[in-house]
Amino acid sequence: MKTKTQTKKIILYIVMLAICVVTVGPFLYTLFIALKPATQGIYDGLLPANPTFANFVDAFYKTDFLRYLLNTVIVTGIAVPFNLLFSSMAGYALARMNFKGRSIVLTLIISTMTVPFQLYMAPLFQIAGELGLRNSYVGLAVLQVSTAFGIYFMRQAFLTVPKELEESAYLDGANRFQVWWKVAMPLVKPTLISLAIYTFTFTWGDYLWPLINTTESSMYTLSIALAQMSQNFDGGNLKLISAASILTTIPSLLIFIWLQKYFISGQTDGAVKG
Amino acid sequence: MSRHPFSKKSLTEAITPWLFLLPSIVILVTFLAIPIIEAFQWSFLDYKIIADTSEFVGFANFKEIFSDEMFWMAFVNTILYVAIVLPLNIFLPMILAVLVNQKIRAVGAFRVLYYLPVVTPIVVAALMWKMLYSQDGTVSNFFVKLGIIDSPMNFLTNTTTALIAVAFITVWKGLGYYMIMYLANLQSIPKQVYESASIDGANGIQQFFKITVPMMVPSMTLVSVLTIINGLKVFEEIALTTNGGPAGATTTLVMYIYDKFMNLDVSIASAAGLVLLLLAIIGSLIQMKLTSGREDDLKA
């Protein structure tokens, strides 16, 4: 009986490892290409013969990688805190305050979530131009500075905060703003972290909006720069692109490994409520 | 609804909610509501974006796209793409969820490794798969060794395989995401159900099909609808690998819209965008209908 469960376990592990080959394999494949020396062909063997970091060094020196990294950090750095602040403010009002028009505002916000970005990207492109937001950090971040999803996500979280806690704060003489900031916000911290992660991942990897809103290469984010580099894909720069791809992915990976439980809880909350 | 004891209908009380909403409203009106309204208008205009002149043309833009072969090709490709992704998205992540729900050592590590593609920037994912799919790439070598194909090929430049290859990138990137949805559902199934099934002599595979799959219907529904809604909007995987080719084999609705936009045919792009919106609304309505009242089932 015992050997039977042992065998089962071994089979289970083999199956699970085989799936890892599919999910993680492409990363390793790309990493191996990035580590291949100049003398080895890109598709010449799976493993690098003499692993070298030369391609990673080249990614920094032969491209404006640092510039693109800085651009991406700035845009994400604007988007994340502002989305947390503005979305939680709006979400709190929609969850906890009684006012005329509340349900209309909420319905409008929720219904915009269905609208595909590609429907309104052309007018948006024009508006961004008129407001002087093309090729600017604010212009790149502005779509994530407050989002319909964020507002809805935060509202759902505030609905779960026990009213009694807020009421006792009002009895102590706190005003609306203080109750939101000091009582409600600390209680929805997990949701705030989930929203931060979501906004980070989206903004860090966003492609279409930065693509149409940036025309100057000095304003490229990493995603756009990578896509541009790969335009001449079959050239000799594939190892460099692979190295840059790995470098671009590392921040997302680190944040994921650090905050994985919030990725998962945020996603299931969003699924249940959204 | 009970308010706090000192609730008065004072002016401050009336203004406060709007102060909380103000930043978001300014942003959402400027960068979401106005563009959406304009897109509706543009779809009924012949709008020249550079000259900034427009003329009302009624449904002419819609007539034009409906008589455009390329549009229908994009429409069919979009449906085909969703049809390829849908069954894979329903079943593969479910199997992963069952695997990572086992009480075995290091199962947490497997969850992380299965989730990695989800957090990978889409540009990176597309580049990696473009290399894997190339003629000298691993997929080709592997398929030759298995005898599935006779000689090495590039899967992205072949009209038969390109859409499937692109669809697989989507599936790969979503595996972990949908796995987590299934996992939440899976963990809400009472253990007693399995225990009594074991007593009745049902083996693991029987239990999977007789208990797990039926109990997973709520999350299967959710996964299906999300797959359809997201699938309609597929862009990056295609723009960054095949750019709609070869010979339009991977031109989807969004690729069509994007091409029109790049040609500054913004009125046509808007009209095609409205068709996309209509499809998305149909998808969302189905989602609401199917998931309403199911929330409790999904809670872990």
Coordinates of C-alpha atoms in Angstrom, one line a residue:
Chain A
M1 CA 0.0 0.0 0.0
K2 CA 2.8 2.4 1.0
T3 CA 4.8 1.7 -2.2
K4 CA 1.7 2.4 -4.2
T5 CA 1.3 5.9 -2.8
Q6 CA 5.0 6.4 -3.2
T7 CA 4.9 5.6 -6.9
K8 CA 1.8 7.8 -7.3
K9 CA 3.8 10.7 -5.7
I10 CA 6.7 10.2 -8.0
I11 CA 4.5 10.2 -11.0
L12 CA 2.8 13.3 -9.7
Y13 CA 6.1 15.1 -9.4
I14 CA 7.2 14.0 -12.8
V15 CA 4.0 15.4 -14.3
M16 CA 4.4 18.6 -12.4
L17 CA 8.0 19.1 -13.4
A18 CA 7.1 18.4 -17.0
I19 CA 4.6 21.3 -16.9
C20 CA 7.3 23.5 -15.4
V21 CA 9.3 22.9 -18.6
V22 CA 6.4 24.6 -20.5
T23 CA 5.8 27.4 -18.1
V24 CA 9.4 28.2 -17.1
G25 CA 11.2 26.7 -20.2
P26 CA 10.8 29.9 -22.3
F27 CA 12.6 31.9 -19.6
L28 CA 15.5 29.5 -19.4
Y29 CA 15.7 29.3 -23.2
T30 CA 15.9 33.1 -23.4
L31 CA 18.4 33.2 -20.5
F32 CA 20.6 30.6 -22.2
I33 CA 20.6 32.6 -25.5
A34 CA 21.5 35.7 -23.5
L35 CA 24.4 33.9 -21.9
K36 CA 25.8 32.6 -25.2
P37 CA 29.1 34.1 -26.3
A38 CA 29.6 35.9 -29.6
T39 CA 31.3 32.8 -31.1
Q40 CA 28.2 30.6 -30.5
G41 CA 25.2 30.8 -32.8
I42 CA 21.9 31.7 -31.3
Y43 CA 20.2 28.4 -32.1
D44 CA 23.5 26.5 -31.9
G45 CA 22.9 24.1 -29.0
L46 CA 20.5 24.8 -26.2
L47 CA 23.1 25.6 -23.5
P48 CA 25.7 28.3 -23.7
A49 CA 29.1 26.7 -24.4
N50 CA 31.0 29.3 -22.4
P51 CA 28.5 31.4 -20.5
T52 CA 29.2 35.1 -20.6
F53 CA 27.5 38.2 -19.3
A54 CA 28.8 40.2 -22.3
N55 CA 25.3 40.5 -23.8
F56 CA 23.9 41.9 -20.5
V57 CA 26.8 44.4 -20.4
D58 CA 26.1 45.3 -24.1
A59 CA 22.4 45.8 -23.3
F60 CA 23.5 48.6 -21.0
Y61 CA 26.2 50.1 -23.1
K62 CA 25.0 49.6 -26.7
T63 CA 21.4 50.7 -26.1
D64 CA 19.9 53.4 -23.9
F65 CA 18.7 50.7 -21.6
L66 CA 19.2 52.8 -18.4
R67 CA 17.2 55.6 -20.0
Y68 CA 14.3 53.2 -20.8
L69 CA 14.6 51.7 -17.4
L70 CA 14.4 55.1 -15.8
N71 CA 11.4 56.0 -18.0
T72 CA 9.6 52.9 -17.0
V73 CA 10.4 53.4 -13.3
I74 CA 9.1 57.0 -13.4
V75 CA 5.9 56.1 -15.2
T76 CA 5.2 53.2 -12.9
G77 CA 6.2 55.4 -10.0
I78 CA 3.6 58.0 -10.9
A79 CA 0.9 55.4 -11.7
V80 CA 1.0 53.2 -8.6
P81 CA 0.7 55.7 -5.7
F82 CA -1.8 57.9 -7.5
N83 CA -4.0 55.0 -8.5
L84 CA -4.0 53.8 -4.9
L85 CA -4.8 57.3 -3.6
F86 CA -7.5 58.4 -6.1
S87 CA -9.1 55.0 -6.5
S88 CA -9.4 54.5 -2.8
M89 CA -10.8 58.0 -2.3
A90 CA -13.5 57.4 -5.0
G91 CA -14.1 53.8 -3.8
Y92 CA -14.6 55.0 -0.3
A93 CA -17.2 57.6 -1.3
L94 CA -19.0 55.0 -3.3
A95 CA -19.0 52.5 -0.5
R96 CA -19.6 54.6 2.5
M97 CA -21.2 57.9 1.7
N98 CA -24.8 58.6 0.8
F99 CA -25.3 61.1 -1.9
K100 CA -27.5 61.8 -4.8
G101 CA -26.2 60.2 -8.0
R102 CA -24.1 57.6 -6.2
S103 CA -25.6 54.6 -8.0
I104 CA -25.4 56.4 -11.4
V105 CA -21.7 57.2 -10.9
L106 CA -21.1 53.6 -9.8
T107 CA -23.0 52.2 -12.8
L108 CA -21.1 54.4 -15.2
I109 CA -17.8 53.5 -13.8
I110 CA -18.5 49.8 -13.9
S111 CA -19.9 49.9 -17.4
T112 CA -16.7 51.6 -18.8
M113 CA -14.8 48.4 -17.8
T114 CA -16.4 46.7 -20.7
V115 CA -15.2 49.2 -23.3
P116 CA -12.2 48.0 -25.2
F117 CA -9.3 50.4 -25.1
Q118 CA -8.9 50.1 -28.9
L119 CA -12.3 51.7 -29.4
Y120 CA -11.2 55.0 -27.9
M121 CA -7.5 55.1 -28.5
A122 CA -7.7 57.4 -31.5
P123 CA -9.7 60.1 -29.7
L124 CA -7.5 59.6 -26.6
F125 CA -4.4 60.1 -28.8
Q126 CA -5.8 63.4 -30.0
I127 CA -6.8 64.6 -26.5
A128 CA -3.3 63.7 -25.2
G129 CA -1.8 65.7 -28.0
E130 CA -4.1 68.7 -27.3
L131 CA -3.2 68.6 -23.6
G132 CA 0.5 68.5 -24.4
L133 CA 0.8 65.0 -22.9
R134 CA 2.5 63.3 -25.8
N135 CA 6.0 62.1 -25.1
S136 CA 5.6 62.9 -21.4
Y137 CA 5.7 60.9 -18.3
V138 CA 2.4 62.2 -17.1
G139 CA 0.9 61.3 -20.5
L140 CA 2.2 57.8 -20.2
A141 CA 1.0 57.3 -16.7
V142 CA -2.3 59.2 -16.8
L143 CA -4.5 56.3 -17.9
Q144 CA -3.4 54.4 -14.7
V145 CA -3.6 57.3 -12.3
S146 CA -7.2 56.4 -11.6
T147 CA -8.9 53.5 -13.1
A148 CA -12.5 52.2 -13.1
F149 CA -11.2 48.8 -12.1
G150 CA -9.3 50.3 -9.1
I151 CA -12.3 52.3 -7.9
Y152 CA -14.5 49.3 -8.1
F153 CA -11.9 47.0 -6.5
M154 CA -11.4 49.5 -3.6
R155 CA -15.2 50.0 -3.2
Q156 CA -15.7 46.3 -2.7
A157 CA -13.0 46.3 -0.1
F158 CA -14.4 49.2 1.9
L159 CA -17.8 47.5 1.9
T160 CA -16.3 44.8 4.1
V161 CA -14.9 47.3 6.7
P162 CA -17.1 47.0 9.9
K163 CA -19.2 50.1 10.2
E164 CA -18.9 50.1 14.0
L165 CA -15.2 50.9 13.8
E166 CA -15.9 54.0 11.8
E167 CA -18.8 55.0 14.0
S168 CA -16.8 55.0 17.1
A169 CA -14.2 57.1 15.4
Y170 CA -17.0 59.6 14.5
L171 CA -18.0 59.6 18.2
D172 CA -14.4 60.6 19.0
G173 CA -14.9 63.6 16.8
A174 CA -13.1 62.5 13.7
N175 CA -14.3 63.9 10.3
R176 CA -14.9 62.0 7.1
F177 CA -11.4 62.4 5.8
Q178 CA -9.8 61.3 9.1
V179 CA -12.1 58.2 9.3
W180 CA -11.2 57.3 5.7
W181 CA -7.5 57.7 6.1
K182 CA -7.0 56.5 9.7
V183 CA -9.7 53.9 10.2
A184 CA -10.7 52.5 6.8
M185 CA -7.5 52.6 4.8
P186 CA -5.4 50.5 7.3
L187 CA -8.1 47.9 7.2
V188 CA -8.0 47.5 3.4
K189 CA -4.2 47.2 3.3
P190 CA -4.2 43.8 1.5
T191 CA -6.5 45.2 -1.2
L192 CA -4.3 48.2 -1.6
I193 CA -1.3 46.0 -2.0
S194 CA -3.1 43.9 -4.6
L195 CA -4.1 47.0 -6.5
A196 CA -0.5 48.3 -6.3
I197 CA 0.7 45.0 -7.8
Y198 CA -1.9 45.0 -10.5
T199 CA -1.1 48.6 -11.4
F200 CA 2.6 47.9 -11.4
T201 CA 2.4 44.8 -13.5
F202 CA 0.1 46.5 -16.0
T203 CA 2.1 49.7 -16.3
W204 CA 5.5 48.1 -16.4
G205 CA 4.5 45.8 -19.3
D206 CA 1.9 48.0 -21.0
Y207 CA 2.5 48.2 -24.8
L208 CA -0.3 49.8 -26.8
W209 CA -0.7 53.1 -25.1
P210 CA 3.1 53.9 -24.7
L211 CA 3.4 52.8 -28.4
I212 CA 1.0 55.4 -29.7
N213 CA 1.8 58.1 -27.2
T214 CA 5.6 58.1 -27.6
T215 CA 7.3 59.2 -30.8
E216 CA 10.6 60.1 -29.3
S217 CA 12.9 57.3 -28.5
S218 CA 14.1 59.1 -25.4
M219 CA 10.7 58.6 -23.9
Y220 CA 10.4 54.8 -24.7
T221 CA 9.5 52.5 -21.9
L222 CA 11.3 49.2 -21.7
S223 CA 8.4 47.4 -23.5
I224 CA 8.5 49.8 -26.4
A225 CA 12.3 49.8 -26.6
L226 CA 12.4 46.0 -26.7
A227 CA 9.7 45.9 -29.4
Q228 CA 11.6 48.5 -31.4
M229 CA 14.9 46.6 -31.0
S230 CA 13.3 43.5 -32.3
Q231 CA 12.1 45.1 -35.5
N232 CA 15.3 43.9 -37.0
F233 CA 14.8 40.6 -35.3
D234 CA 16.9 38.3 -37.4
G235 CA 19.9 40.5 -37.1
G236 CA 22.8 39.7 -34.9
N237 CA 21.3 41.5 -31.9
L238 CA 19.1 38.6 -30.7
K239 CA 21.4 37.8 -27.8
L240 CA 21.3 41.4 -26.7
I241 CA 17.5 41.5 -27.0
S242 CA 17.3 38.3 -24.9
A243 CA 19.5 39.8 -22.3
A244 CA 17.4 43.0 -22.3
S245 CA 14.2 40.9 -22.1
I246 CA 15.5 39.0 -19.0
L247 CA 16.5 42.3 -17.4
T248 CA 13.0 43.8 -18.1
T249 CA 11.3 40.8 -16.5
I250 CA 13.4 40.8 -13.3
P251 CA 11.6 43.6 -11.5
S252 CA 8.2 42.0 -12.1
L253 CA 9.6 38.6 -11.0
L254 CA 11.1 40.0 -7.8
I255 CA 7.8 41.8 -6.8
F256 CA 5.9 38.7 -7.6
I257 CA 8.1 36.4 -5.5
W258 CA 8.0 39.0 -2.7
L259 CA 4.3 39.6 -2.7
Q260 CA 2.9 36.4 -4.2
K261 CA 0.1 35.9 -1.7
Y262 CA -1.3 39.3 -2.6
F263 CA -1.2 38.5 -6.3
I264 CA -3.3 35.4 -5.6
S265 CA -5.7 36.9 -3.1
G266 CA -6.2 40.0 -5.2
Q267 CA -7.0 37.9 -8.2
T268 CA -9.5 35.7 -6.5
D269 CA -11.2 38.8 -4.8
G270 CA -11.3 40.5 -8.2
A271 CA -12.8 37.4 -9.8
V272 CA -15.5 36.9 -7.2
K273 CA -16.5 40.5 -7.1
G274 CA -15.7 41.7 -10.6
Chain B
M1 CA -28.9 52.5 5.5
S2 CA -27.8 53.8 8.9
R3 CA -25.4 56.6 9.0
H4 CA -23.2 57.7 11.9
P5 CA -25.1 59.4 14.7
F6 CA -24.1 62.9 13.8
S7 CA -25.2 62.7 10.2
K8 CA -26.6 66.1 9.2
K9 CA -27.6 67.2 5.8
S10 CA -25.2 70.1 6.0
L11 CA -23.4 71.6 3.0
T12 CA -20.1 69.9 4.0
E13 CA -21.9 66.6 4.1
A14 CA -23.2 67.1 0.6
I15 CA -19.9 68.2 -0.8
T16 CA -17.6 65.7 0.9
P17 CA -18.4 62.7 -1.4
W18 CA -17.8 64.8 -4.5
L19 CA -14.4 65.9 -3.1
F20 CA -13.5 62.3 -2.6
L21 CA -14.6 61.6 -6.2
L22 CA -13.2 64.7 -7.8
P23 CA -9.7 63.5 -8.8
S24 CA -11.0 60.3 -10.3
I25 CA -13.9 62.0 -12.1
V26 CA -11.5 64.5 -13.7
I27 CA -9.3 61.7 -14.9
L28 CA -12.0 59.4 -16.0
V29 CA -14.0 62.0 -17.8
T30 CA -11.0 63.4 -19.7
F31 CA -9.3 60.2 -20.6
L32 CA -12.1 57.7 -20.7
A33 CA -15.6 59.2 -21.0
I34 CA -14.8 62.0 -23.6
P35 CA -12.7 59.6 -25.8
I36 CA -15.5 57.0 -25.7
I37 CA -18.1 59.6 -26.7
E38 CA -15.9 60.9 -29.4
A39 CA -15.3 57.5 -30.8
F40 CA -19.1 57.1 -31.1
Q41 CA -19.3 60.4 -33.0
W42 CA -16.3 59.7 -35.2
S43 CA -17.9 56.4 -36.3
F44 CA -20.7 58.4 -38.0
L45 CA -18.4 61.0 -39.4
D46 CA -15.8 61.1 -42.1
Y47 CA -13.2 62.6 -39.8
K48 CA -9.8 63.7 -41.1
I49 CA -7.7 63.9 -38.1
I50 CA -4.8 65.9 -39.5
A51 CA -6.9 68.5 -41.3
D52 CA -9.4 68.4 -38.4
T53 CA -12.4 68.5 -40.8
S54 CA -15.4 66.2 -40.5
E55 CA -18.6 65.5 -42.4
F56 CA -21.6 63.5 -41.2
V57 CA -21.9 60.3 -43.2
G58 CA -24.4 58.3 -41.3
F59 CA -23.8 54.6 -41.4
A60 CA -21.4 54.8 -44.4
N61 CA -18.4 53.8 -42.2
F62 CA -20.2 50.7 -41.1
K63 CA -21.2 49.9 -44.6
E64 CA -17.6 50.2 -45.7
I65 CA -16.3 47.9 -43.1
F66 CA -19.1 45.3 -43.6
S67 CA -18.2 45.3 -47.3
D68 CA -14.5 45.0 -46.6
E69 CA -13.1 41.5 -47.1
M70 CA -10.3 42.3 -44.7
F71 CA -12.8 43.1 -41.9
W72 CA -14.6 39.8 -42.3
M73 CA -11.3 38.0 -42.4
A74 CA -10.3 39.7 -39.2
F75 CA -13.7 38.9 -37.7
V76 CA -13.4 35.2 -38.6
N77 CA -9.8 35.1 -37.4
T78 CA -10.9 36.6 -34.1
I79 CA -13.6 33.9 -33.7
L80 CA -11.2 31.2 -34.7
Y81 CA -8.6 32.5 -32.2
V82 CA -11.1 32.5 -29.4
A83 CA -12.3 29.0 -30.4
I84 CA -8.7 27.7 -30.2
V85 CA -8.0 29.4 -26.8
L86 CA -11.3 28.6 -25.1
P87 CA -11.1 24.8 -24.7
L88 CA -7.4 25.0 -23.7
N89 CA -8.1 27.8 -21.2
I90 CA -11.0 25.8 -19.7
F91 CA -9.1 22.5 -19.2
L92 CA -5.4 23.1 -18.9
P93 CA -5.6 25.4 -15.9
M94 CA -8.1 23.2 -14.2
I95 CA -5.6 20.3 -14.4
L96 CA -2.9 22.5 -13.0
A97 CA -5.2 23.6 -10.2
V98 CA -5.9 20.0 -9.3
L99 CA -2.2 19.2 -9.3
V100 CA -1.2 22.2 -7.1
N101 CA -4.1 21.4 -4.7
Q102 CA -2.4 18.1 -3.7
K103 CA -1.0 17.8 -0.2
I104 CA 2.6 17.2 -1.2
R105 CA 5.9 18.9 -0.5
A106 CA 7.0 21.9 -2.5
V107 CA 3.6 22.4 -4.0
G108 CA 3.8 26.2 -3.2
A109 CA 6.9 26.3 -5.5
F110 CA 5.0 24.8 -8.3
R111 CA 2.2 27.3 -7.9
V112 CA 4.8 30.1 -8.2
L113 CA 6.5 28.5 -11.3
Y114 CA 3.1 28.0 -13.0
Y115 CA 2.2 31.6 -12.3
L116 CA 5.4 33.1 -13.7
P117 CA 4.1 33.7 -17.3
V118 CA 1.3 35.8 -15.9
V119 CA 3.7 38.4 -14.5
T120 CA 5.9 38.4 -17.6
P121 CA 5.6 41.6 -19.7
I122 CA 3.8 40.7 -22.9
V123 CA 6.5 42.1 -25.1
V124 CA 9.0 39.7 -23.4
A125 CA 6.6 36.8 -23.7
A126 CA 6.1 37.5 -27.4
L127 CA 9.9 37.8 -28.0
M128 CA 10.6 34.5 -26.3
W129 CA 8.0 32.6 -28.2
K130 CA 9.1 34.2 -31.5
M131 CA 12.5 32.6 -30.9
L132 CA 11.0 29.3 -29.8
Y133 CA 8.8 29.2 -32.9
S134 CA 11.5 30.1 -35.4
Q135 CA 12.7 27.5 -37.9
D136 CA 15.8 26.7 -35.9
G137 CA 14.0 27.0 -32.6
T138 CA 13.2 24.4 -30.0
V139 CA 9.6 23.8 -30.9
S140 CA 10.5 23.0 -34.4
N141 CA 13.3 20.7 -33.4
F142 CA 11.1 19.0 -30.9
F143 CA 8.3 18.4 -33.3
V144 CA 10.7 17.0 -35.9
K145 CA 12.0 14.6 -33.3
L146 CA 8.5 13.5 -32.4
G147 CA 7.8 13.0 -36.1
I148 CA 4.9 15.5 -36.0
I149 CA 6.5 17.5 -38.8
D150 CA 8.9 16.3 -41.5
S151 CA 11.3 19.2 -41.7
P152 CA 12.0 22.3 -39.5
M153 CA 9.6 25.1 -40.0
N154 CA 8.7 28.6 -38.7
F155 CA 5.3 28.3 -37.1
L156 CA 4.6 32.0 -37.3
T157 CA 5.2 32.4 -41.0
N158 CA 3.0 29.4 -42.0
T159 CA -0.6 30.3 -42.8
T160 CA -1.9 27.1 -41.2
T161 CA 0.0 27.2 -38.0
A162 CA 0.4 31.0 -37.3
L163 CA -3.0 31.5 -35.6
I164 CA -2.6 28.4 -33.5
A165 CA 1.0 29.4 -32.5
V166 CA -0.2 32.8 -31.5
A167 CA -3.2 31.4 -29.6
F168 CA -0.8 29.2 -27.6
I169 CA 1.1 32.3 -26.4
T170 CA -2.1 33.6 -24.9
V171 CA -2.9 30.2 -23.3
W172 CA 0.7 30.0 -21.9
K173 CA 0.4 33.5 -20.4
G174 CA -2.9 32.8 -18.8
L175 CA -2.3 29.3 -17.4
G176 CA -1.4 30.5 -13.9
Y177 CA -4.1 33.2 -13.8
Y178 CA -6.9 30.8 -14.5
M179 CA -5.3 28.1 -12.3
I180 CA -5.7 30.4 -9.3
M181 CA -9.4 30.9 -10.2
Y182 CA -9.9 27.1 -10.3
L183 CA -7.9 26.6 -7.2
A184 CA -10.2 28.9 -5.2
N185 CA -13.2 27.0 -6.5
L186 CA -11.5 23.7 -5.8
Q187 CA -10.8 24.5 -2.2
S188 CA -14.4 25.3 -1.6
I189 CA -15.5 21.7 -2.5
P190 CA -16.3 20.0 0.8
K191 CA -13.9 17.2 1.6
Q192 CA -16.7 14.9 2.7
V193 CA -17.8 14.6 -0.9
Y194 CA -14.5 13.0 -1.8
E195 CA -14.4 10.9 1.3
S196 CA -17.8 9.3 0.6
A197 CA -16.8 8.8 -3.0
S198 CA -13.7 6.9 -1.9
I199 CA -15.7 4.8 0.4
D200 CA -17.9 4.0 -2.5
G201 CA -14.8 2.8 -4.3
A202 CA -14.3 5.7 -6.9
N203 CA -10.7 6.1 -8.0
G204 CA -8.9 9.4 -8.5
I205 CA -9.8 9.7 -12.2
Q206 CA -13.5 8.9 -11.6
Q207 CA -13.6 11.4 -8.8
F208 CA -12.1 14.0 -11.1
F209 CA -14.8 13.6 -13.7
K210 CA -17.7 12.8 -11.4
I211 CA -17.1 15.3 -8.6
T212 CA -14.4 17.9 -9.5
V213 CA -15.5 18.8 -13.0
P214 CA -19.2 19.3 -12.1
M215 CA -18.3 21.2 -9.0
M216 CA -16.1 23.5 -11.0
V217 CA -18.8 24.7 -13.3
P218 CA -19.0 28.2 -11.7
S219 CA -15.3 28.8 -12.3
M220 CA -15.4 27.2 -15.7
T221 CA -18.2 29.7 -16.6
L222 CA -16.1 32.6 -15.4
V223 CA -13.0 31.4 -17.2
S224 CA -14.9 31.0 -20.4
V225 CA -16.4 34.4 -20.3
L226 CA -13.1 36.1 -19.4
T227 CA -11.4 34.2 -22.2
I228 CA -14.0 35.3 -24.7
I229 CA -13.9 39.0 -23.6
N230 CA -10.1 39.1 -23.4
G231 CA -9.8 37.0 -26.6
L232 CA -11.8 39.5 -28.6
K233 CA -9.3 42.2 -27.6
V234 CA -6.1 40.2 -28.5
F235 CA -3.4 42.5 -29.8
E236 CA 0.1 42.3 -28.4
E237 CA 0.7 38.6 -29.0
I238 CA 0.0 39.2 -32.6
A239 CA 1.4 42.6 -33.2
L240 CA 4.7 41.6 -31.8
T241 CA 5.1 38.2 -33.5
T242 CA 3.3 38.0 -36.9
N243 CA 2.0 41.6 -37.1
G244 CA -1.2 40.1 -38.6
G245 CA 0.5 38.0 -41.2
P246 CA 1.3 35.8 -43.0
A247 CA -1.2 37.0 -45.7
G248 CA -3.6 38.2 -43.0
A249 CA -3.8 34.8 -41.3
T250 CA -3.5 36.4 -37.9
T251 CA -5.2 39.7 -38.6
T252 CA -7.8 39.9 -35.8
L253 CA -10.3 42.7 -35.2
V254 CA -8.0 44.7 -33.0
M255 CA -5.2 44.3 -35.6
Y256 CA -7.7 45.6 -38.2
I257 CA -8.6 48.6 -36.0
Y258 CA -4.9 49.3 -35.2
D259 CA -4.0 49.2 -38.9
K260 CA -6.8 51.7 -39.7
F261 CA -5.7 53.9 -36.9
M262 CA -2.1 53.9 -38.1
N263 CA -3.4 54.9 -41.6
L264 CA -5.3 57.7 -39.8
D265 CA -8.6 56.2 -41.0
V266 CA -9.9 57.0 -37.5
S267 CA -13.6 57.0 -38.5
I268 CA -13.3 53.5 -39.9
A269 CA -11.3 52.5 -36.8
S270 CA -14.0 53.8 -34.6
A271 CA -16.8 52.0 -36.4
A272 CA -14.9 48.7 -36.2
G273 CA -14.2 49.6 -32.5
L274 CA -18.0 49.8 -32.0
V275 CA -18.4 46.3 -33.5
L276 CA -15.8 45.1 -31.0
L277 CA -17.6 46.9 -28.2
L278 CA -20.9 45.2 -29.2
L279 CA -19.2 41.8 -29.0
A280 CA -17.7 42.7 -25.6
I281 CA -21.1 43.8 -24.3
I282 CA -22.7 40.6 -25.4
G283 CA -19.9 38.7 -23.7
S284 CA -20.3 40.7 -20.5
L285 CA -24.1 40.3 -20.4
I286 CA -23.6 36.5 -20.7
Q287 CA -21.1 36.7 -17.9
M288 CA -23.5 38.7 -15.6
K289 CA -26.3 36.3 -16.4
L290 CA -24.2 33.2 -15.7
T291 CA -22.3 34.4 -12.6
S292 CA -25.1 36.3 -10.8
G293 CA -26.0 34.4 -7.6
R294 CA -22.9 32.2 -8.0
E295 CA -20.6 34.3 -5.8
D296 CA -21.0 32.1 -2.8
D297 CA -19.9 29.1 -4.8
L298 CA -16.7 30.8 -5.7
K299 CA -15.7 31.9 -2.3
A300 CA -12.8 29.8 -1.0

